[in-house]
Short mmCIF file of C-alpha atoms in Angstrom, two decimals:
data_model
loop_
_atom_site.label_atom_id
_atom_site.label_comp_id
_atom_site.label_asym_id
_atom_site.label_seq_id
_atom_site.Cartn_x
_atom_site.Cartn_y
_atom_site.Cartn_z
CA MET A 638 129.42 110.12 72.77
CA ARG A 639 128.93 113.80 73.55
CA SER A 640 125.37 115.08 73.84
CA THR A 641 124.17 117.57 71.37
CA SER A 642 121.12 118.52 73.26
CA LYS A 643 122.63 121.78 74.57
CA ARG A 644 123.79 122.79 71.14
CA ASN A 645 120.32 122.02 69.62
CA ASN A 646 118.79 124.15 72.43
CA LEU A 647 120.76 127.16 71.10
CA LEU A 648 118.71 126.95 67.87
CA LYS A 649 115.40 127.13 69.56
CA PRO A 650 113.60 130.36 70.54
CA THR A 651 113.69 130.80 74.27
CA GLY A 652 110.69 131.70 76.24
CA ASN A 653 108.58 134.53 74.94
CA ALA A 654 111.43 136.47 73.20
CA PRO A 655 110.03 138.88 70.59
CA SER A 656 110.67 137.96 66.85
CA PRO A 657 113.34 140.22 65.13
CA LEU A 658 111.31 140.39 61.91
CA PRO A 659 109.28 143.48 62.67
CA TYR A 660 112.46 145.36 63.70
CA ILE A 661 114.10 144.23 60.40
CA HIS A 662 111.13 145.39 58.40
CA ASP A 663 111.20 148.78 60.10
CA LYS A 664 114.86 149.22 59.29
CA ILE A 665 114.30 148.20 55.73
CA GLY A 666 111.48 150.76 55.52
CA GLU A 667 113.75 153.44 56.96
CA LEU A 668 116.50 152.66 54.48
CA GLU A 669 114.10 152.71 51.54
CA ALA A 670 112.83 156.07 52.65
CA GLN A 671 116.32 157.40 52.91
CA ILE A 672 117.16 156.07 49.50
CA ALA A 673 114.10 157.68 48.02
CA GLU A 674 115.00 160.98 49.63
CA LEU A 675 118.50 160.76 48.27
CA ARG A 676 117.16 160.09 44.86
CA GLN A 677 114.96 163.15 45.07
CA GLN A 678 117.90 165.18 46.29
CA ASN A 679 120.03 163.95 43.43
CA ALA A 680 117.33 164.77 40.97
CA ARG A 681 116.97 168.29 42.34
CA LEU A 682 120.80 168.83 42.14
CA GLU A 683 120.98 167.43 38.67
CA GLU A 684 118.12 169.73 37.62
CA GLN A 685 119.97 172.74 39.19
CA ALA A 686 123.18 171.68 37.40
CA LEU A 687 121.26 171.93 34.10
CA ARG A 688 119.70 175.36 34.79
CA ASP A 689 120.91 178.92 34.86
CA SER A 690 120.26 180.39 38.28
CA LEU A 691 119.65 184.01 37.09
CA THR A 692 117.11 183.41 34.21
CA GLY A 693 115.70 179.91 35.12
CA LEU A 694 116.49 178.73 31.66
CA HIS A 695 118.35 175.48 30.92
CA ASN A 696 122.07 175.98 30.33
CA ARG A 697 124.50 175.01 27.64
CA ARG A 698 125.17 171.45 29.03
CA TYR A 699 121.40 170.71 28.78
CA LEU A 700 121.30 172.15 25.25
CA ILE A 701 124.10 169.87 24.02
CA GLU A 702 122.49 166.83 25.68
CA PHE A 703 119.17 167.82 24.05
CA LEU A 704 120.62 168.34 20.66
CA GLY A 705 122.38 165.00 20.89
CA ARG A 706 119.00 163.25 21.35
CA GLU A 707 117.35 165.36 18.65
CA LEU A 708 120.03 164.64 16.10
CA ALA A 709 119.40 160.89 16.41
CA GLN A 710 115.72 161.63 15.77
CA CYS A 711 116.57 163.67 12.79
CA ARG A 712 118.72 160.96 11.21
CA ARG A 713 116.15 158.35 11.92
CA TYR A 714 113.03 160.19 10.67
CA ARG A 715 114.78 162.57 8.19
CA THR A 716 113.54 165.78 9.80
CA PRO A 717 115.34 169.14 10.06
CA LEU A 718 116.77 170.72 13.20
CA SER A 719 117.66 174.38 13.62
CA LEU A 720 119.48 176.42 16.17
CA VAL A 721 119.20 180.07 16.92
CA LEU A 722 121.90 182.01 18.91
CA PHE A 723 121.44 185.61 19.86
CA ASN A 724 122.82 188.31 22.20
CA ILE A 725 121.85 191.78 23.24
CA ASP A 726 123.52 194.51 21.15
CA ARG A 727 125.91 196.67 23.16
CA PHE A 728 124.92 194.98 26.43
CA GLY A 729 128.43 195.29 27.80
CA THR A 730 128.28 199.09 27.56
CA TYR A 731 124.89 199.02 29.36
CA ASN A 732 126.44 196.86 32.17
CA GLU A 733 129.26 199.36 32.49
CA ASP A 734 126.98 202.38 32.67
CA PHE A 735 124.31 201.07 34.98
CA GLY A 736 125.98 198.19 36.86
CA GLN A 737 125.58 194.45 36.98
CA SER A 738 122.33 194.48 39.03
CA ALA A 739 120.62 196.56 36.31
CA GLY A 740 122.06 194.30 33.63
CA ASP A 741 120.62 191.23 35.43
CA ILE A 742 117.17 192.84 35.37
CA VAL A 743 117.49 193.43 31.57
CA LEU A 744 118.41 189.73 31.14
CA GLN A 745 115.37 188.54 33.06
CA ARG A 746 113.13 190.89 31.04
CA ILE A 747 114.55 189.74 27.84
CA VAL A 748 113.95 186.15 28.84
CA HIS A 749 110.45 186.97 29.61
CA ILE A 750 109.90 188.31 26.10
CA LEU A 751 111.78 185.29 24.77
CA LEU A 752 109.44 182.88 26.50
CA SER A 753 106.37 184.70 25.17
CA GLN A 754 107.56 184.00 21.64
CA MET A 755 108.34 180.29 22.02
CA ARG A 756 106.25 177.43 20.66
CA THR A 757 105.67 174.26 22.70
CA ASN A 758 108.62 172.29 21.28
CA ASP A 759 111.12 175.11 21.25
CA ILE A 760 113.99 174.87 23.84
CA PRO A 761 115.39 178.21 24.96
CA THR A 762 118.66 178.06 26.95
CA ARG A 763 121.42 180.33 28.18
CA TYR A 764 124.25 179.38 25.96
CA SER A 765 126.87 181.58 27.66
CA PRO A 766 126.84 184.64 29.87
CA GLU A 767 125.91 186.96 27.02
CA ILE A 768 124.40 184.46 24.38
CA PHE A 769 121.11 182.74 24.37
CA ALA A 770 120.22 179.80 22.29
CA ILE A 771 116.90 178.24 20.98
CA ALA A 772 116.80 174.75 19.73
CA LEU A 773 114.17 174.33 17.08
CA PRO A 774 113.23 170.61 16.51
CA TYR A 775 111.24 169.81 13.24
CA THR A 776 112.09 173.28 11.95
CA ASP A 777 113.67 174.12 8.52
CA ALA A 778 115.62 177.15 7.57
CA PRO A 779 112.61 179.29 6.53
CA GLY A 780 110.73 178.46 9.77
CA ALA A 781 113.89 179.26 11.81
CA LYS A 782 114.28 182.54 10.05
CA HIS A 783 110.76 183.51 10.69
CA LEU A 784 110.99 182.69 14.37
CA ALA A 785 114.19 184.60 14.76
CA GLU A 786 112.75 187.75 13.06
CA ARG A 787 109.61 187.65 15.13
CA LEU A 788 111.72 187.57 18.31
CA ARG A 789 113.95 190.35 17.11
CA VAL A 790 110.95 192.63 16.39
CA ALA A 791 109.25 191.78 19.69
CA ILE A 792 112.37 192.72 21.68
CA SER A 793 113.01 195.94 19.74
CA GLN A 794 109.49 196.99 20.47
CA GLN A 795 109.54 196.48 24.30
CA PRO A 796 111.93 198.89 26.09
CA VAL A 797 113.35 197.67 29.43
CA GLU A 798 113.56 200.09 32.36
CA GLY A 799 112.95 202.87 29.74
CA HIS A 800 115.84 201.81 27.59
CA PRO A 801 115.35 200.36 24.09
CA PHE A 802 117.33 197.13 23.28
CA THR A 803 117.97 195.19 20.09
CA ILE A 804 119.39 191.73 19.46
CA SER A 805 121.49 190.17 16.77
CA LEU A 806 120.77 186.55 15.80
CA GLY A 807 122.71 183.77 13.97
CA ILE A 808 120.73 180.79 12.62
CA ALA A 809 121.84 177.32 11.40
CA THR A 810 119.90 174.26 10.25
CA LEU A 811 121.02 170.67 9.86
CA PRO A 812 119.94 168.99 6.75
CA GLU A 813 117.86 165.74 6.85
CA TYR A 814 120.79 163.36 6.58
CA GLY A 815 123.99 165.12 7.64
CA GLY A 816 125.81 167.38 9.96
CA THR A 817 126.88 167.14 13.66
CA ILE A 818 126.09 169.00 16.87
CA ALA A 819 129.62 170.66 16.48
CA SER A 820 128.88 171.85 12.99
CA LEU A 821 125.39 173.17 13.96
CA THR A 822 126.69 175.25 16.80
CA HIS A 823 129.78 176.44 14.76
CA GLU A 824 127.52 177.49 11.96
CA ALA A 825 125.18 179.46 14.24
CA GLU A 826 128.10 181.18 15.90
CA THR A 827 129.49 182.15 12.49
CA ALA A 828 126.08 183.55 11.34
CA LEU A 829 125.85 185.54 14.66
CA HIS A 830 129.26 186.96 14.13
CA HIS A 831 128.34 188.10 10.64
CA ALA A 832 125.07 189.59 12.03
CA LYS A 833 127.11 191.70 14.52
CA ARG A 834 129.53 192.86 11.76
CA GLN A 835 126.69 193.89 9.48
CA GLY A 836 125.53 196.51 11.97
CA ARG A 837 123.57 194.45 14.68
CA ASN A 838 119.79 194.34 15.07
CA CYS A 839 119.45 191.76 12.35
CA SER A 840 119.08 187.97 11.95
CA LEU A 841 121.19 185.97 9.52
CA HIS A 842 121.17 182.28 8.52
CA TYR A 843 124.51 180.52 7.93
CA SER A 844 123.40 179.82 4.34
CA ASP A 845 123.05 183.56 3.82
CA VAL A 846 126.69 184.32 4.63
CA MET A 847 128.47 181.06 3.78
CA GLU A 848 126.85 179.81 0.53
CA PRO A 849 128.19 176.52 -0.91
CA PRO A 850 130.85 176.99 -3.63
CA CYS A 851 129.46 177.10 -7.10
CA LYS A 852 129.00 173.63 -8.67
CA LEU A 853 131.61 172.41 -11.18
CA LEU A 854 129.54 170.03 -13.18
CA LYS A 855 130.72 168.04 -16.14
CA PRO A 856 131.30 170.50 -18.99
CA SER A 857 128.42 170.75 -21.33
CA ALA A 858 127.02 173.26 -23.79
CA SER A 859 124.34 174.31 -21.33
CA GLN A 860 126.78 174.96 -18.41
CA GLU A 861 129.45 177.55 -18.02
CA ALA A 862 132.60 176.29 -16.38
CA VAL A 863 134.26 178.22 -13.60
CA ARG A 864 136.81 180.58 -15.10
CA ILE A 865 140.24 180.98 -13.90
CA PRO A 866 141.92 183.61 -16.12
CA THR A 867 144.90 182.36 -18.20
CA ASN A 868 146.24 185.72 -19.20
CA ASN A 869 149.84 186.95 -18.92
CA LEU A 870 149.11 188.34 -15.48
CA LEU A 871 147.99 184.96 -14.11
CA LYS A 872 151.10 183.38 -15.68
CA ASP A 873 153.29 185.88 -13.89
CA LEU A 874 151.46 185.25 -10.56
CA THR A 875 151.39 181.47 -10.77
CA PRO A 876 154.80 180.89 -9.18
CA ILE A 877 153.62 183.00 -6.27
CA TYR A 878 150.37 181.09 -6.05
CA GLU A 879 152.25 177.86 -6.10
CA ALA A 880 154.72 178.87 -3.42
CA THR A 881 151.73 179.91 -1.18
CA ILE A 882 149.98 176.67 -1.63
CA HIS A 883 153.05 174.57 -1.06
CA GLY A 884 153.95 176.60 2.01
CA TRP A 885 150.51 175.77 3.47
CA LEU A 886 151.01 172.11 2.61
CA ARG A 887 154.31 172.04 4.49
CA VAL A 888 152.59 173.67 7.60
CA LEU A 889 149.95 170.98 7.40
CA GLU A 890 152.37 168.18 7.03
CA MET A 891 154.29 169.40 10.10
CA LYS A 892 151.06 169.37 12.09
CA ASP A 893 149.75 166.08 10.74
CA SER A 894 152.45 163.66 9.46
CA GLU A 895 149.90 161.32 8.16
CA THR A 896 149.20 163.73 5.28
CA GLU A 897 152.72 163.65 3.98
CA GLY A 898 152.77 162.59 0.33
CA HIS A 899 149.03 162.16 0.30
CA SER A 900 148.22 165.47 -1.25
CA GLU A 901 150.64 165.06 -4.17
CA ARG A 902 149.30 161.60 -4.88
CA VAL A 903 145.64 162.42 -4.90
CA THR A 904 146.34 165.56 -7.00
CA SER A 905 148.05 163.61 -9.72
CA MET A 906 145.37 160.95 -9.81
CA THR A 907 142.48 163.39 -9.72
CA LEU A 908 144.00 165.30 -12.62
CA ARG A 909 144.33 162.09 -14.67
CA LEU A 910 140.70 161.23 -14.00
CA ALA A 911 139.52 164.69 -14.69
CA ARG A 912 141.29 164.67 -18.14
CA HIS A 913 139.77 161.30 -18.83
CA ILE A 914 136.30 162.66 -18.20
CA GLY A 915 136.98 165.73 -20.44
CA MET A 916 137.28 168.71 -18.02
CA SER A 917 138.86 171.85 -19.62
CA GLU A 918 142.27 173.22 -18.91
CA GLU A 919 140.79 176.07 -16.88
CA GLU A 920 138.88 173.66 -14.75
CA LEU A 921 142.03 171.58 -14.28
CA VAL A 922 143.68 174.48 -12.52
CA ALA A 923 140.86 174.55 -10.07
CA VAL A 924 141.00 170.81 -9.65
CA ARG A 925 144.80 170.85 -8.94
CA TRP A 926 144.67 173.63 -6.44
CA GLY A 927 141.59 172.23 -4.72
CA ALA A 928 143.06 168.76 -4.48
CA LEU A 929 146.32 170.06 -3.04
CA LEU A 930 144.52 172.03 -0.42
CA HIS A 931 141.81 169.55 0.30
CA ASP A 932 142.78 168.93 3.97
CA ILE A 933 143.97 172.58 4.73
CA GLY A 934 141.13 172.81 7.23
CA LYS A 935 142.91 170.44 9.60
CA ILE A 936 145.07 173.33 10.57
CA GLY A 937 142.13 174.47 12.69
CA VAL A 938 141.72 171.06 14.49
CA PRO A 939 143.38 170.88 17.94
CA ASP A 940 146.63 168.91 18.00
CA ASP A 941 145.33 166.53 20.76
CA ILE A 942 142.61 165.39 18.34
CA LEU A 943 144.47 165.43 15.06
CA GLN A 944 147.50 163.61 16.51
CA LYS A 945 145.71 161.20 18.77
CA PRO A 946 147.09 157.73 18.29
CA GLY A 947 144.03 155.86 19.23
CA ALA A 948 140.32 156.02 18.21
CA LEU A 949 138.48 159.32 18.47
CA THR A 950 135.50 159.72 20.78
CA PRO A 951 132.17 160.79 19.29
CA GLU A 952 132.75 164.33 20.61
CA GLU A 953 136.27 164.39 19.03
CA TRP A 954 134.87 163.18 15.70
CA ASP A 955 132.35 166.09 15.84
CA VAL A 956 135.29 168.46 16.03
CA MET A 957 137.30 166.65 13.33
CA LYS A 958 134.34 166.84 10.95
CA LEU A 959 134.52 170.66 11.13
CA HIS A 960 137.77 170.76 9.00
CA PRO A 961 135.90 171.34 5.72
CA VAL A 962 134.20 174.30 7.27
CA TYR A 963 137.46 175.57 8.47
CA ALA A 964 138.84 175.05 5.00
CA TYR A 965 136.03 177.18 3.54
CA GLU A 966 136.61 179.98 6.00
CA ILE A 967 140.41 180.00 5.34
CA LEU A 968 140.19 179.95 1.54
CA LEU A 969 137.04 182.03 0.92
CA PRO A 970 138.66 185.47 1.40
CA ILE A 971 141.40 184.65 -1.20
CA PRO A 972 140.03 185.47 -4.76
CA PHE A 973 142.25 183.23 -6.78
CA LEU A 974 141.37 180.31 -4.63
CA GLN A 975 137.54 180.68 -4.57
CA PRO A 976 137.00 178.47 -7.65
CA THR A 977 138.85 175.65 -5.90
CA LEU A 978 136.60 175.66 -2.78
CA ALA A 979 134.37 172.78 -3.92
CA ILE A 980 137.02 170.13 -3.16
CA PRO A 981 138.22 171.35 0.29
CA TYR A 982 134.54 172.16 1.42
CA CYS A 983 132.65 169.20 -0.08
CA HIS A 984 134.94 166.10 -0.49
CA HIS A 985 133.40 164.42 2.59
CA GLU A 986 129.82 164.74 1.17
CA LYS A 987 128.24 161.45 -0.03
CA TRP A 988 126.10 160.63 -2.96
CA ASP A 989 123.28 159.44 -0.68
CA GLY A 990 123.36 162.45 1.50
CA THR A 991 124.93 160.95 4.61
CA GLY A 992 128.18 162.91 4.40
CA TYR A 993 129.26 166.07 6.06
CA PRO A 994 129.43 169.05 6.71
CA ARG A 995 126.14 169.95 4.94
CA GLY A 996 124.64 166.56 4.10
CA LEU A 997 124.47 167.35 0.32
CA ARG A 998 123.29 164.57 -1.88
CA GLU A 999 123.73 163.53 -5.57
CA GLU A 1000 124.23 166.49 -7.86
CA GLU A 1001 123.93 168.97 -5.02
CA ILE A 1002 127.53 168.02 -4.52
CA PRO A 1003 129.93 169.99 -6.71
CA PHE A 1004 131.26 167.71 -9.47
CA MET A 1005 134.91 168.38 -8.54
CA ALA A 1006 134.20 167.08 -5.05
CA ARG A 1007 132.50 163.97 -6.38
CA LEU A 1008 135.52 163.32 -8.64
CA PHE A 1009 138.00 163.85 -5.93
CA SER A 1010 136.19 161.82 -3.23
CA VAL A 1011 136.78 158.63 -5.07
CA ILE A 1012 140.54 159.26 -5.50
CA ASP A 1013 140.89 160.39 -1.95
CA VAL A 1014 139.38 157.09 -0.61
CA TRP A 1015 141.36 155.07 -3.15
CA ASP A 1016 144.66 156.49 -1.93
CA ALA A 1017 143.69 156.21 1.65
CA LEU A 1018 142.91 152.45 1.33
CA CYS A 1019 145.98 151.73 -0.62
CA SER A 1020 148.26 153.37 1.81
CA ASP A 1021 149.70 152.21 5.16
CA ARG A 1022 148.06 153.93 8.22
CA PRO A 1023 149.02 153.81 11.85
CA TYR A 1024 145.93 151.87 12.62
CA ARG A 1025 146.05 149.35 9.65
CA LYS A 1026 148.18 148.12 6.75
CA ALA A 1027 147.39 149.16 3.18
CA TRP A 1028 144.72 147.14 1.37
CA SER A 1029 145.46 145.36 -1.81
CA GLN A 1030 144.37 147.18 -4.96
CA GLU A 1031 141.79 144.52 -5.72
CA LYS A 1032 140.27 144.81 -2.28
CA ALA A 1033 140.20 148.63 -2.46
CA LEU A 1034 138.70 148.60 -6.00
CA ALA A 1035 135.93 146.20 -4.74
CA HIS A 1036 135.19 148.67 -1.94
CA ILE A 1037 134.76 151.60 -4.26
CA LEU A 1038 132.52 149.59 -6.70
CA ALA A 1039 130.42 148.37 -3.74
CA HIS A 1040 129.80 152.03 -2.62
CA SER A 1041 128.86 153.31 -6.09
CA GLY A 1042 125.51 154.97 -5.73
CA THR A 1043 125.83 155.38 -1.89
CA GLN A 1044 129.13 157.00 -1.05
CA PHE A 1045 130.25 157.77 -4.65
CA ASP A 1046 128.77 159.20 -7.85
CA PRO A 1047 128.15 156.09 -10.10
CA ALA A 1048 129.31 157.97 -13.26
CA VAL A 1049 132.69 158.87 -11.54
CA VAL A 1050 133.17 155.28 -10.27
CA GLU A 1051 132.50 153.92 -13.76
CA ALA A 1052 135.15 156.33 -15.22
CA PHE A 1053 137.64 155.47 -12.52
CA ASN A 1054 137.10 151.65 -13.12
CA THR A 1055 137.59 152.13 -16.85
CA LEU A 1056 140.94 153.88 -16.24
CA TYR A 1057 142.04 151.19 -13.88
CA GLU A 1058 141.12 148.26 -16.13
CA GLU A 1059 143.00 150.03 -18.94
CA GLY A 1060 146.15 149.84 -16.73
CA ASP A 1061 146.56 153.55 -16.05
CA SER A 1062 150.01 154.06 -14.62
CA LEU A 1063 148.93 156.67 -12.12
CA LEU A 1064 145.99 154.77 -10.64
CA CYS A 1065 147.78 151.46 -10.64
CA HIS A 1066 151.00 152.78 -9.10
CA PRO A 1067 150.06 155.66 -6.86
CA ASN A 1068 152.90 155.05 -4.40
CA ASP A 1069 155.32 155.97 -7.19
CA ILE A 1070 154.08 159.54 -7.14
CA LEU A 1071 156.73 161.43 -5.15
CA THR A 1072 156.68 165.06 -6.39
CA PHE A 1073 154.22 167.73 -7.00
CA PRO A 1074 152.52 167.07 -10.26
CA ALA A 1075 152.86 169.39 -13.25
CA LEU A 1076 149.65 170.58 -14.67
CA GLY A 1077 150.58 170.11 -18.29
#
């Protein structure tokens, strides 16, 4: 039998050889120190990536991340959130006349004035090379307007390098329950654009320039319905109006094939429900055109989002949720379509205030939009979609009844259910609707 003594001796320490443990401990300490230094360097690089090198303010990336965190707080605690965007009036001309170095000095001085006007929780940032932003947590529209006006006056009263400067400001506020970061920034940019167009050196809130469409409530003796003239001139122009609307629908269907046939179906069913409730013929004109154009804002949504076959990311959903705002901006300048705006602009609002784009609730939502939203969901659930098969009508009806008082106006749901139980041919056979509905 072979001896194992020699092999066993290999496992025993020889003589007074030093233990390797202190050396290992030293190496571990060195590695830990290097890791700590790398972490500090990464933190410094990350901080630099979130700051503008010229002004020292945080940049747009930081602002979007901050607004995302604040939006979650707003929804949880039902608090408002405002955003102010501003730029220096005619700053491009000053840069051309005096050079970029002089312009950089102006920007730094303006930031110094900006910081002197900020409260503890306000977050000033450089939004773009020529636009600054201020995030205002826990600040409603009046509070944001007050701060913006205070800043405007402060800058106008403090010349820089002997040159007087003014600023234009756009303000937007998220309501307690609704809205997205994309809608907030879009509304602030829109308000800033209007401030520049109105002559500069002024501050405007989005609500000042883009008021919600007038509410079409259920007709009553105490409320005047929106009037669409029914004189001979309108009758002569109606074919032109119809051709224009149908042309837009064809453009939308070419861009988004999922909408094909949907607009005609929801228009027919909405008119049927509106007549059942007792809306006047003048109101029915607005209902019809508004229903036909309810998704016209999707023309402004990028194709890669609108036509994406899979699920949208949260950021892409933020962009998609802007389509009611785009619809408002498309239709507002057209006088004959202004009474129809309630449906394109507000059909994604919800009775409990959790909808978009403005987070309206209950009777703040125009009646036409409350009426249409039930039909819109009904048709969507009862139709095949790329991501699911059509629901049975029993399942779809149960969904609508279950969301009465949260997503939908209970009175509208009750009227819809009554019509359905009576066997209304339009509601019970929506897929048989193939042509544009006649108004009569």
